[in-house]
Amino acid sequence: MSTTAPSESAPLTVAAVVEILRQAAPPELAESWDSNQLICGDPADVVHTVLLAVDPLPAVIDEAISTGVEMVITHHPLFLRGTDHVSATTAKGRSVHRLIRAGIALANAHTTWDCAAGGNADALAAAVGLTSTTVLSPSSADPSLGIGRVGHLPQPMTLRALAERVATALPDSAPGLLVGGDPEAEVSFVAVSGGSGDSLLDAARQARADVFLTADLRHHPATDHLADGRPYLLCGTHWATEWLGLDALAARLEAGAAQRGRTLTTRVSTVVTDPWTLRLSTGS
Ligand SMILES: [Zn+2]
């Protein structure tokens, strides 16, 4: 046998990893404004190890370079609006330069992974322990999938007890978890959607959820919403509520590689990419 013959442990190419990613997070599930694709890198390059992270921020690029991976897959895109240069005069431009110099490809799966079967929304619902889940905001491409989930807790509990359960399930970051509503009220039917959830407040109410777990809720949408009653609100951080889906994506990539008779190693970044580094209680 030639030493150059394909073997069971032959690595994948960047193109093959992108294809596996598209099977896990189908492009047709993308929101119209979104970007889910290979952002930089040569499709023909070889990939042994992929680093998964929520954000393609400099700290994640540092981790990719220091750990020697050949590819990074993030949830968020690096560029979403029009860009007319990638010179190394901005953090994003420097990230592109550093990735190319290090021979590291970057791809992302954003709303495609939010919506996907077994994706971000399902991961968050599972972390809360929801059962018999349905979709909160169905995708026009496939109404059986979409953004957010609604489901039942194993048994009714107080909002406080649910908040404690959610706080334990989420990874740690400085802001923690905020609770809106009567902590002693009994709740059993819960809507979840990782990341910014302002736009889904009405959908959570129409679903008759007792509680809506999301992130990035602003003052006026949240206070106006709570003035009309349930669902009560649990507000985690954007990073924490979306980080939970990375393990599932890593497992899907490894399984996709195995189906092709290939080996792919994954690692999930634990770098916290929320903007906030410290929380102080206010008042005297
Ligand atoms: Zn997000």
mmCIF file with all atom_site columns, N, CA and C and ligand atoms in Angstrom, residues 75-76 110 195 238 242, ligand 1:
data_model
loop_
_atom_site.group_PDB
_atom_site.id
_atom_site.type_symbol
_atom_site.label_atom_id
_atom_site.label_alt_id
_atom_site.label_comp_id
_atom_site.label_asym_id
_atom_site.label_entity_id
_atom_site.label_seq_id
_atom_site.pdbx_PDB_ins_code
_atom_site.Cartn_x
_atom_site.Cartn_y
_atom_site.Cartn_z
_atom_site.occupancy
_atom_site.B_iso_or_equiv
_atom_site.pdbx_formal_charge
_atom_site.auth_seq_id
_atom_site.auth_comp_id
_atom_site.auth_asym_id
_atom_site.auth_atom_id
_atom_site.pdbx_PDB_model_num
ATOM   1  N  N  . HIS A 1 75  ? -20.406 31.055 15.741 1.00 0.00 ? 75  HIS A N  1
ATOM   2  C  CA . HIS A 1 75  ? -21.847 31.260 15.538 1.00 0.00 ? 75  HIS A CA 1
ATOM   3  C  C  . HIS A 1 75  ? -22.062 32.566 14.767 1.00 0.00 ? 75  HIS A C  1
ATOM   4  N  N  . HIS A 1 76  ? -21.469 33.628 15.234 1.00 0.00 ? 76  HIS A N  1
ATOM   5  C  CA . HIS A 1 76  ? -21.692 34.928 14.595 1.00 0.00 ? 76  HIS A CA 1
ATOM   6  C  C  . HIS A 1 76  ? -20.774 35.124 13.394 1.00 0.00 ? 76  HIS A C  1
ATOM   7  N  N  . HIS A 1 110 ? -24.976 30.931 11.734 1.00 0.00 ? 110 HIS A N  1
ATOM   8  C  CA . HIS A 1 110 ? -25.657 31.869 12.629 1.00 0.00 ? 110 HIS A CA 1
ATOM   9  C  C  . HIS A 1 110 ? -27.135 31.496 12.769 1.00 0.00 ? 110 HIS A C  1
ATOM   10 N  N  . GLY A 1 195 ? -29.568 34.525 22.542 1.00 0.00 ? 195 GLY A N  1
ATOM   11 C  CA . GLY A 1 195 ? -29.221 35.784 21.886 1.00 0.00 ? 195 GLY A CA 1
ATOM   12 C  C  . GLY A 1 195 ? -30.292 36.839 22.100 1.00 0.00 ? 195 GLY A C  1
ATOM   13 N  N  . HIS A 1 238 ? -25.960 37.276 25.986 1.00 0.00 ? 238 HIS A N  1
ATOM   14 C  CA . HIS A 1 238 ? -25.980 36.800 24.603 1.00 0.00 ? 238 HIS A CA 1
ATOM   15 C  C  . HIS A 1 238 ? -25.017 35.619 24.446 1.00 0.00 ? 238 HIS A C  1
ATOM   16 N  N  . GLU A 1 242 ? -26.016 31.430 23.896 1.00 0.00 ? 242 GLU A N  1
ATOM   17 C  CA . GLU A 1 242 ? -25.682 30.814 22.601 1.00 0.00 ? 242 GLU A CA 1
ATOM   18 C  C  . GLU A 1 242 ? -24.504 29.847 22.703 1.00 0.00 ? 242 GLU A C  1
HETATM 19 ZN ZN . ZN  B 2 .   ? -26.214 35.773 18.621 1.00 0.00 ? 1   ZN  B ZN 1
#
